[in-house]
Every structure is written in structure tokens, then in C-alpha cells.
Amino acid sequence: MKLLHKDIEKDYAGQVTLMPEEAEDMWHTYNLLQVGDSLRASTIRKVQTESTTGSVGSSRVRTTLTLCVETIDFDSQACQLRVKGTNIEENQYVKMGAYHTIELELNRKFTLAKKCWDSIVLDRIDQACDPAQKADVAAVVMQEGLANVVLVTPAMTLLRAKVEVTIPRKRKGSCSQHEKALERFYEAVMQAILRHINFDVVKCILVASPGFVKDQFSAYLFKEAVRQDIKILLENRPKFMLVHSSSGHKYSLKEILCDPSVTSRLSDTKAAGEVKALDDFYKMLQHEPDRAFYGIAHVEKAADALAIDTLLISDKLFRHQDVPTRSRYVRLVDSVKDNGGTVRIFSSLHVSGEQLTQLSGVAAILRFPIADLSEPEDDSSSAED
């Protein structure tokens, strides 16, 4: 993401102009947008024209519209963002108050104006525009006949390819059908790796499976790389790391990222930091339950007592369309930061973020134990989109 212009007043009203450069930037933009914001961007509009003879035709024209945002729709698989709203600036093709849906495009700038830019949104812009925050981990999670090629970026987990091949069982006296199918499977996985992994950016490729599938695939991969002279695989061989997983499904990613050998290799990545923070919280909950709280009411009380050492909070909570509820979470984050605590904002598109959402989206590790917080959790703690 490129920040082209930023104009925010002392009362935190103002606007920023941004240019999304890659698919992940659409996820960041989705987290910046709220109902009631004003969005100015280039879009295509179907316009009806009447000729001098009275015949009516239609054509598609590119124009720049400013909408008051009403609905925001994000497709996490395709990384596409559509914003629907009413036109609030006079335009030669679109009447004031007319509805239009803008699909934001890569490498086309947009301007977003808000009545109040809070700390969470400003941090999100800093994170999105930081060139170091890129997809630096890839994972191939596999079992016989199934492989998921996944990119782990600081903001989200992207499933890039799913390879499924039916592998017949070994027959007595003949394994040829089984071995041919395995070879087809390994070839498909290798092609998916070459197609979807950018070796210039990715620092580490985790190959995970139960049993010996990962070892057999790795042997096949580099044997083929030598035979076909695939230089990019041979040059990046040190980036490949074989680890154990319980299955070839995407949900096994969490246990892979928890593996101590993986954690040490990925110590500088945000995804590994989130997994470790959640792991620390569960350990604390097990051994010292008076120092591990979850649910907004309990966590707020701990914040009032200046007891929070680490706050774990899902970015899903900041997409709450009820302004007072959203402000409540923003105040909590600001309070913890002001009192020297660490705040980790989890992406709801990461496996660890999905787990945190099950704990109502907010949890805290405390500096010191606090007892007698057994009041029932209030209803507003439910994480809504």
C-alpha cells in the first residue's frame, strides 16, 4: 500500500489518499472502511444516451465518484472489495443521492474521509504502508493425495492452491498404480509452489505432513529440480523446512506455527508472534487463572486496575458498525498502551485469530493476579462483523 496524501486535523477529522498495490492491501482497506465514511474513487458506470433520432443506447464510462459508504463487502478468497453507497458530489453521469457500487482496484488511488480517525485506524495505515510487512512465510500442508499451498502474511492467511489427487492403495505384488498417482500428485504440488510462491519475498517455506509424505515430496521436488534444471528451486533450497503436522488440512497450520523449531526460524514474523501470545495466554489460564482474563467486561476491569501486561484483541471487533461499541474497544487498546502494556491485534483471517474469536475476541495476560471477577459477562462482548 502506498500513502499518497494525509490530511488529518487536530480534532482527528480529515482524509487520506492511498493506492493498493497488492491483494492483501484490500484486506487492510476493508478494515479502514466504516459505514458513514466518504470514499472517492475511480469506477465504471453504465450510462444511457439518447441520440438525435430518439434511439436509446448505453455505454460504460469511467468516472470518479464520491460515495457515502453504506455497505462493505469483502471476498477473502479473491481479495476483492466492493463498497456501496450514495453519490454525495455532483457528477455529469450520476445524480446526487443515486446508489452506486465501487469495486476498488489495484494500482488505482482512492481517497477516504472520516469524521474521526482513531488510533487503531491510523496504526492500520502505518502497518499497511510498511514495506517490511509482506508475505514472508509460505506453507505446504499435505498428506497423501491432498495438499494446501498457503501464504502467511502479517495480516492474513491466504489459501493459494488446493491439490487433490486420488491415490489408489498398494496392491499385492504391484505398486505401479500407487506410485504413478503419487508422482502425479507430487508434480501438481511442485507446479503449485512454482506458480504461487514469490521466492524473492518469502523467507521460509514450511513443508508439513503426517508420516513421511513431506520427506518423499522433498526428495521428489529436488530430484525434479535437478532433472528439469529449475534454478529457482535449487537456489532457494535452504528456505525449505520440513515439519510434522497431524493432517494435510489448512487448520493444521496453527500446530505447525507452534512448533519450537519453526518459532525460532520465524521469530521476526507477526503470525508467529500472534501464535506465541495465544499460547502464553492458554498456559497462563491453565496454571495461574487469576492472571488470564477474557471477555470485554473482565478485561476492562483488569485495565482499570492497570493490571494488563499483554492485550490480545481481534481486528473483527473494530469492524463493529455500532460506533459506541467500537469506541469502547479503541479506548481499551489506548488505555493498555498508555499504561505500558503490549497490544497484539489478531487478524480474524489467521488461524490464531479464529481461536481468539471463540474467546469473544478479547483476552489479556495480567502483570499480577486479580481475584473475585466472577460477575457474568455482558452481552456486548460478542464479536460481530
Short mmCIF file of C-alpha atoms in Angstrom, two decimals:
data_model
loop_
_atom_site.label_atom_id
_atom_site.label_comp_id
_atom_site.label_asym_id
_atom_site.label_seq_id
_atom_site.Cartn_x
_atom_site.Cartn_y
_atom_site.Cartn_z
CA MET A 1 0.00 0.00 0.00
CA LYS A 2 1.25 3.47 -0.86
CA LEU A 3 0.26 6.54 1.20
CA LEU A 4 -0.04 9.40 -1.31
CA HIS A 5 -1.57 12.12 0.88
CA LYS A 6 -2.58 12.52 4.52
CA ASP A 7 -4.52 15.48 5.88
CA ILE A 8 -5.85 14.96 9.42
CA GLU A 9 -6.87 17.91 11.63
CA LYS A 10 -6.35 18.32 15.39
CA ASP A 11 -9.91 17.10 16.03
CA TYR A 12 -8.96 13.88 14.12
CA ALA A 13 -11.27 14.63 11.17
CA GLY A 14 -9.69 14.51 7.73
CA GLN A 15 -8.79 12.38 4.76
CA VAL A 16 -6.06 10.13 3.36
CA THR A 17 -5.29 9.11 -0.22
CA LEU A 18 -3.98 5.56 -0.63
CA MET A 19 -3.05 3.28 -3.51
CA PRO A 20 -3.46 -0.50 -3.02
CA GLU A 21 -0.56 -2.34 -4.71
CA GLU A 22 -1.30 -5.99 -3.90
CA ALA A 23 -4.26 -8.21 -2.97
CA GLU A 24 -3.56 -8.03 0.78
CA ASP A 25 -4.00 -4.24 0.70
CA MET A 26 -7.72 -4.84 0.03
CA TRP A 27 -7.94 -6.56 3.43
CA HIS A 28 -6.31 -3.54 5.09
CA THR A 29 -8.73 -1.21 3.26
CA TYR A 30 -11.68 -3.33 4.42
CA ASN A 31 -10.51 -2.76 7.99
CA LEU A 32 -10.20 1.01 7.41
CA LEU A 33 -13.71 1.49 5.98
CA GLN A 34 -16.77 2.17 8.15
CA VAL A 35 -20.38 2.98 7.35
CA GLY A 36 -20.76 6.79 7.11
CA ASP A 37 -17.24 7.39 5.74
CA SER A 38 -16.86 9.13 2.40
CA LEU A 39 -14.95 7.26 -0.35
CA ARG A 40 -13.75 8.90 -3.57
CA ALA A 41 -12.50 6.56 -6.29
CA SER A 42 -12.45 5.85 -10.00
CA THR A 43 -15.22 3.50 -11.16
CA ILE A 44 -17.15 2.28 -14.22
CA ARG A 45 -20.77 3.46 -14.65
CA LYS A 46 -23.27 2.30 -17.26
CA VAL A 47 -24.75 5.45 -18.84
CA GLN A 48 -27.80 5.65 -21.11
CA THR A 49 -27.57 8.09 -24.06
CA GLU A 50 -30.29 9.28 -26.40
CA SER A 51 -29.37 10.13 -29.98
CA THR A 52 -30.96 12.91 -32.09
CA THR A 53 -33.19 10.31 -33.75
CA GLY A 54 -34.58 9.28 -30.38
CA SER A 55 -32.92 5.86 -30.16
CA VAL A 56 -31.55 4.96 -26.71
CA GLY A 57 -28.16 3.32 -26.32
CA SER A 58 -25.96 2.56 -23.34
CA SER A 59 -22.22 2.78 -22.82
CA ARG A 60 -19.81 2.18 -19.97
CA VAL A 61 -17.80 5.23 -18.88
CA ARG A 62 -15.01 5.62 -16.35
CA THR A 63 -15.70 8.40 -13.88
CA THR A 64 -14.68 9.44 -10.36
CA LEU A 65 -17.42 9.30 -7.72
CA THR A 66 -17.59 10.23 -4.03
CA LEU A 67 -19.87 7.91 -2.06
CA CYS A 68 -21.22 7.99 1.47
CA VAL A 69 -20.46 4.38 2.47
CA GLU A 70 -23.47 2.19 3.32
CA THR A 71 -22.37 -1.42 2.80
CA ILE A 72 -18.90 -3.00 2.55
CA ASP A 73 -18.43 -6.45 1.02
CA PHE A 74 -15.07 -8.25 1.15
CA ASP A 75 -14.34 -11.56 -0.58
CA SER A 76 -11.43 -13.05 1.36
CA GLN A 77 -10.56 -15.71 -1.24
CA ALA A 78 -10.44 -13.38 -4.26
CA CYS A 79 -9.34 -10.36 -2.13
CA GLN A 80 -11.97 -8.18 -3.82
CA LEU A 81 -13.60 -5.23 -2.08
CA ARG A 82 -16.93 -3.71 -3.11
CA VAL A 83 -18.33 -0.58 -1.48
CA LYS A 84 -21.94 0.50 -1.99
CA GLY A 85 -23.29 3.93 -1.12
CA THR A 86 -24.99 7.10 -2.32
CA ASN A 87 -23.31 9.72 -4.51
CA ILE A 88 -22.59 12.91 -2.49
CA GLU A 89 -20.80 15.02 -5.12
CA GLU A 90 -22.28 16.39 -8.35
CA ASN A 91 -21.23 14.33 -11.38
CA GLN A 92 -22.14 14.59 -15.07
CA TYR A 93 -23.15 10.90 -15.23
CA VAL A 94 -24.57 10.21 -11.74
CA LYS A 95 -27.22 12.21 -9.90
CA MET A 96 -26.77 13.29 -6.27
CA GLY A 97 -28.18 10.62 -3.94
CA ALA A 98 -28.05 7.87 -6.61
CA TYR A 99 -26.73 4.48 -5.50
CA HIS A 100 -23.53 3.05 -6.92
CA THR A 101 -21.15 0.20 -6.09
CA ILE A 102 -17.41 0.84 -6.41
CA GLU A 103 -15.08 -2.13 -6.77
CA LEU A 104 -11.69 -0.91 -5.59
CA GLU A 105 -8.89 -1.78 -8.00
CA LEU A 106 -5.18 -2.43 -7.55
CA ASN A 107 -2.91 0.47 -8.56
CA ARG A 108 -5.82 2.95 -8.66
CA LYS A 109 -5.81 5.52 -5.87
CA PHE A 110 -8.77 6.26 -3.59
CA THR A 111 -9.43 8.96 -1.00
CA LEU A 112 -11.07 8.07 2.30
CA ALA A 113 -12.53 10.80 4.55
CA LYS A 114 -13.67 10.26 8.15
CA LYS A 115 -15.14 12.47 10.86
CA CYS A 116 -12.77 10.81 13.35
CA TRP A 117 -9.55 8.89 12.66
CA ASP A 118 -8.85 6.85 15.82
CA SER A 119 -5.52 5.26 16.84
CA ILE A 120 -6.50 1.78 15.55
CA VAL A 121 -7.19 3.02 12.01
CA LEU A 122 -4.02 5.15 11.92
CA ASP A 123 -1.94 2.16 13.11
CA ARG A 124 -3.54 0.04 10.38
CA ILE A 125 -2.39 2.56 7.73
CA ASP A 126 1.17 2.51 9.14
CA GLN A 127 1.14 -1.31 9.07
CA ALA A 128 -0.23 -1.46 5.51
CA CYS A 129 2.33 1.02 4.19
CA ASP A 130 5.35 -0.59 5.89
CA PRO A 131 7.34 -2.38 3.14
CA ALA A 132 8.71 -4.90 5.67
CA GLN A 133 5.20 -6.23 6.34
CA LYS A 134 4.92 -8.67 3.46
CA ALA A 135 4.12 -12.35 2.94
CA ASP A 136 7.34 -13.79 4.31
CA VAL A 137 6.16 -17.32 5.11
CA ALA A 138 4.67 -19.96 2.80
CA ALA A 139 3.44 -23.38 3.87
CA VAL A 140 2.63 -26.58 2.01
CA VAL A 141 0.41 -28.61 4.36
CA MET A 142 -0.01 -32.09 2.90
CA GLN A 143 -1.00 -35.71 3.31
CA GLU A 144 -1.21 -38.46 0.67
CA GLY A 145 -3.48 -37.12 -2.09
CA LEU A 146 -4.16 -33.69 -0.51
CA ALA A 147 -2.02 -30.54 -0.32
CA ASN A 148 -2.81 -26.93 0.63
CA VAL A 149 -0.40 -24.22 -0.52
CA VAL A 150 -0.79 -21.29 1.87
CA LEU A 151 0.80 -17.83 2.17
CA VAL A 152 1.06 -16.47 5.71
CA THR A 153 1.20 -12.67 5.58
CA PRO A 154 1.26 -10.37 8.63
CA ALA A 155 -2.44 -9.64 8.13
CA MET A 156 -3.99 -12.82 6.81
CA THR A 157 -3.61 -16.46 5.81
CA LEU A 158 -4.24 -16.88 2.09
CA LEU A 159 -5.03 -20.28 0.60
CA ARG A 160 -3.35 -20.07 -2.78
CA ALA A 161 -3.90 -23.62 -4.12
CA LYS A 162 -5.55 -26.87 -3.10
CA VAL A 163 -4.26 -30.01 -4.82
CA GLU A 164 -6.33 -33.20 -4.63
CA VAL A 165 -5.36 -36.43 -6.41
CA THR A 166 -6.90 -39.86 -5.79
CA ILE A 167 -4.13 -42.26 -4.76
CA PRO A 168 -5.06 -45.98 -5.21
CA ARG A 169 -3.92 -48.38 -2.49
CA LYS A 170 -0.89 -50.59 -2.96
CA ARG A 171 -1.86 -53.97 -4.40
CA LYS A 172 -0.19 -57.25 -3.52
CA GLY A 173 2.62 -57.76 -5.98
CA SER A 174 2.02 -54.46 -7.82
CA CYS A 175 2.62 -50.88 -6.63
CA SER A 176 2.84 -49.25 -10.04
CA GLN A 177 -0.63 -47.60 -9.98
CA HIS A 178 0.03 -46.26 -6.48
CA GLU A 179 3.46 -44.87 -7.43
CA LYS A 180 2.23 -43.28 -10.69
CA ALA A 181 -0.58 -41.50 -8.83
CA LEU A 182 1.87 -40.29 -6.16
CA GLU A 183 4.16 -38.93 -8.85
CA ARG A 184 1.23 -37.08 -10.47
CA PHE A 185 0.32 -35.66 -7.06
CA TYR A 186 3.89 -34.50 -6.30
CA GLU A 187 4.18 -32.94 -9.78
CA ALA A 188 0.93 -30.96 -9.24
CA VAL A 189 2.16 -29.72 -5.83
CA MET A 190 5.50 -28.68 -7.34
CA GLN A 191 3.71 -26.69 -10.07
CA ALA A 192 1.51 -25.01 -7.43
CA ILE A 193 4.64 -23.97 -5.47
CA LEU A 194 6.28 -22.52 -8.60
CA ARG A 195 3.09 -20.68 -9.57
CA HIS A 196 2.10 -19.20 -6.22
CA ILE A 197 5.25 -18.62 -4.14
CA ASN A 198 7.32 -15.50 -4.74
CA PHE A 199 10.81 -16.61 -3.71
CA ASP A 200 12.09 -13.01 -3.70
CA VAL A 201 9.78 -12.18 -0.76
CA VAL A 202 9.25 -15.46 1.09
CA LYS A 203 11.90 -16.16 3.72
CA CYS A 204 10.78 -19.66 4.65
CA ILE A 205 8.67 -22.43 3.05
CA LEU A 206 7.28 -24.91 5.57
CA VAL A 207 6.51 -28.38 4.17
CA ALA A 208 4.35 -30.21 6.71
CA SER A 209 2.67 -33.61 6.77
CA PRO A 210 1.99 -36.65 8.95
CA GLY A 211 4.43 -39.55 8.47
CA PHE A 212 6.99 -39.50 5.66
CA VAL A 213 4.95 -37.72 2.95
CA LYS A 214 6.92 -34.48 3.42
CA ASP A 215 10.27 -36.29 3.13
CA GLN A 216 9.20 -38.20 0.00
CA PHE A 217 7.85 -35.00 -1.57
CA SER A 218 11.02 -33.06 -0.73
CA ALA A 219 13.18 -35.79 -2.31
CA TYR A 220 10.97 -35.74 -5.44
CA LEU A 221 10.97 -31.92 -5.61
CA PHE A 222 14.74 -31.50 -5.65
CA LYS A 223 15.36 -34.56 -7.84
CA GLU A 224 12.99 -33.00 -10.43
CA ALA A 225 14.58 -29.55 -9.93
CA VAL A 226 17.96 -31.07 -10.92
CA ARG A 227 16.48 -33.12 -13.80
CA GLN A 228 14.46 -30.19 -15.25
CA ASP A 229 17.09 -27.58 -14.27
CA ILE A 230 14.62 -25.50 -12.25
CA LYS A 231 17.16 -23.00 -10.91
CA ILE A 232 14.72 -21.10 -8.67
CA LEU A 233 14.09 -24.24 -6.56
CA LEU A 234 17.77 -25.17 -6.34
CA GLU A 235 18.81 -21.63 -5.35
CA ASN A 236 16.14 -21.47 -2.61
CA ARG A 237 16.64 -24.95 -1.20
CA PRO A 238 17.81 -23.61 2.23
CA LYS A 239 14.42 -21.87 2.65
CA PHE A 240 12.56 -25.21 2.72
CA MET A 241 11.88 -26.62 6.18
CA LEU A 242 10.25 -30.00 6.88
CA VAL A 243 7.94 -30.18 9.92
CA HIS A 244 5.35 -32.59 11.31
CA SER A 245 1.61 -31.91 11.16
CA SER A 246 -1.34 -34.10 12.15
CA SER A 247 -3.06 -33.73 8.75
CA GLY A 248 -2.88 -32.05 5.36
CA HIS A 249 -5.77 -29.67 6.11
CA LYS A 250 -5.37 -25.90 6.50
CA TYR A 251 -6.30 -25.94 10.21
CA SER A 252 -3.03 -27.83 10.94
CA LEU A 253 -1.23 -24.52 10.30
CA LYS A 254 -1.65 -23.46 13.95
CA GLU A 255 0.19 -26.51 15.34
CA ILE A 256 2.92 -26.03 12.72
CA LEU A 257 3.46 -22.38 13.75
CA CYS A 258 3.58 -23.51 17.43
CA ASP A 259 6.43 -25.94 16.75
CA PRO A 260 9.51 -24.59 18.65
CA SER A 261 11.85 -25.22 15.69
CA VAL A 262 9.50 -23.22 13.44
CA THR A 263 9.03 -20.43 16.00
CA SER A 264 12.77 -19.83 16.28
CA ARG A 265 13.09 -19.68 12.47
CA LEU A 266 10.12 -17.31 12.16
CA SER A 267 10.86 -15.18 15.22
CA ASP A 268 10.54 -11.92 13.27
CA THR A 269 7.13 -12.63 11.72
CA LYS A 270 3.86 -11.25 13.07
CA ALA A 271 1.96 -14.53 12.55
CA ALA A 272 4.39 -16.45 14.78
CA GLY A 273 4.14 -13.68 17.41
CA GLU A 274 0.34 -14.00 17.48
CA VAL A 275 0.50 -17.78 17.87
CA LYS A 276 3.02 -17.45 20.73
CA ALA A 277 0.91 -14.79 22.52
CA LEU A 278 -2.19 -17.00 22.35
CA ASP A 279 -0.17 -20.00 23.53
CA ASP A 280 1.14 -17.95 26.50
CA PHE A 281 -2.44 -16.95 27.35
CA TYR A 282 -3.66 -20.58 27.41
CA LYS A 283 -0.68 -21.64 29.55
CA MET A 284 -1.44 -18.80 31.99
CA LEU A 285 -5.14 -19.75 32.06
CA GLN A 286 -4.14 -23.31 32.98
CA HIS A 287 -1.50 -22.55 35.63
CA GLU A 288 -2.47 -19.11 37.01
CA PRO A 289 -6.14 -18.46 36.09
CA ASP A 290 -6.20 -15.22 38.13
CA ARG A 291 -3.70 -13.73 35.63
CA ALA A 292 -5.60 -14.67 32.43
CA PHE A 293 -8.91 -12.96 31.62
CA TYR A 294 -11.14 -12.96 28.55
CA GLY A 295 -14.39 -11.22 27.59
CA ILE A 296 -14.72 -7.44 27.39
CA ALA A 297 -16.18 -6.82 30.89
CA HIS A 298 -13.44 -8.74 32.74
CA VAL A 299 -10.65 -7.35 30.57
CA GLU A 300 -11.91 -3.76 31.07
CA LYS A 301 -11.85 -4.25 34.86
CA ALA A 302 -8.28 -5.53 34.64
CA ALA A 303 -7.39 -2.47 32.52
CA ASP A 304 -8.95 -0.16 35.14
CA ALA A 305 -6.69 -1.81 37.72
CA LEU A 306 -3.65 -1.14 35.40
CA ALA A 307 -3.01 -4.88 35.52
CA ILE A 308 -2.76 -5.75 31.80
CA ASP A 309 0.65 -6.82 30.56
CA THR A 310 -0.47 -8.14 27.13
CA LEU A 311 -3.81 -7.47 25.46
CA LEU A 312 -4.94 -9.89 22.73
CA ILE A 313 -7.74 -8.45 20.60
CA SER A 314 -9.30 -9.47 17.27
CA ASP A 315 -9.47 -6.92 14.42
CA LYS A 316 -13.05 -8.21 13.91
CA LEU A 317 -14.14 -6.09 16.90
CA PHE A 318 -13.02 -2.87 15.20
CA ARG A 319 -15.34 -3.59 12.27
CA HIS A 320 -18.34 -3.25 14.61
CA GLN A 321 -20.78 -0.85 12.91
CA ASP A 322 -22.16 0.41 16.26
CA VAL A 323 -19.92 3.44 16.94
CA PRO A 324 -20.11 3.40 20.81
CA THR A 325 -19.22 -0.34 20.87
CA ARG A 326 -16.28 0.19 18.51
CA SER A 327 -15.11 3.19 20.56
CA ARG A 328 -15.19 1.01 23.67
CA TYR A 329 -12.61 -1.36 22.13
CA VAL A 330 -10.48 1.55 20.86
CA ARG A 331 -10.48 3.08 24.40
CA LEU A 332 -9.39 -0.27 25.86
CA VAL A 333 -6.44 -0.51 23.41
CA ASP A 334 -5.37 3.11 24.07
CA SER A 335 -5.62 2.60 27.85
CA VAL A 336 -3.40 -0.53 27.78
CA LYS A 337 -0.81 1.23 25.57
CA ASP A 338 -0.81 4.35 27.78
CA ASN A 339 -0.09 2.17 30.83
CA GLY A 340 2.90 0.42 29.27
CA GLY A 341 1.12 -2.77 28.20
CA THR A 342 1.65 -4.64 24.91
CA VAL A 343 -1.24 -4.81 22.45
CA ARG A 344 -1.46 -7.58 19.87
CA ILE A 345 -4.21 -7.09 17.27
CA PHE A 346 -5.00 -10.51 15.78
CA SER A 347 -6.20 -10.90 12.20
CA SER A 348 -9.51 -12.77 12.02
CA LEU A 349 -8.16 -14.35 8.80
CA HIS A 350 -5.37 -16.12 10.73
CA VAL A 351 -5.94 -19.46 12.47
CA SER A 352 -4.92 -17.85 15.80
CA GLY A 353 -7.42 -15.01 15.18
CA GLU A 354 -10.22 -17.53 14.63
CA GLN A 355 -9.35 -19.11 18.01
CA LEU A 356 -9.35 -15.73 19.76
CA THR A 357 -12.81 -15.00 18.30
CA GLN A 358 -14.06 -18.06 20.23
CA LEU A 359 -12.94 -16.26 23.42
CA SER A 360 -15.27 -13.35 22.43
CA GLY A 361 -12.37 -11.70 20.55
CA VAL A 362 -10.56 -10.17 23.54
CA ALA A 363 -8.25 -11.63 26.20
CA ALA A 364 -5.48 -10.40 28.48
CA ILE A 365 -2.41 -11.68 30.34
CA LEU A 366 -2.06 -9.75 33.61
CA ARG A 367 1.02 -8.42 35.44
CA PHE A 368 -0.35 -9.60 38.79
CA PRO A 369 -3.26 -11.83 39.85
CA ILE A 370 -6.75 -10.34 40.41
CA ALA A 371 -9.38 -12.47 42.11
CA ASP A 372 -13.17 -12.08 42.51
CA LEU A 373 -14.06 -11.12 38.96
CA SER A 374 -16.83 -13.66 38.64
CA GLU A 375 -19.64 -11.30 37.53
CA PRO A 376 -21.48 -12.55 34.43
CA GLU A 377 -20.13 -11.36 31.07
CA ASP A 378 -22.30 -8.67 29.45
CA ASP A 379 -23.91 -9.24 26.04
CA SER A 380 -21.92 -6.65 24.11
CA SER A 381 -18.80 -8.81 24.29
CA SER A 382 -19.93 -10.97 21.40
CA ALA A 383 -17.68 -10.42 18.39
CA GLU A 384 -19.77 -9.20 15.48
CA ASP A 385 -18.75 -8.44 11.97
#
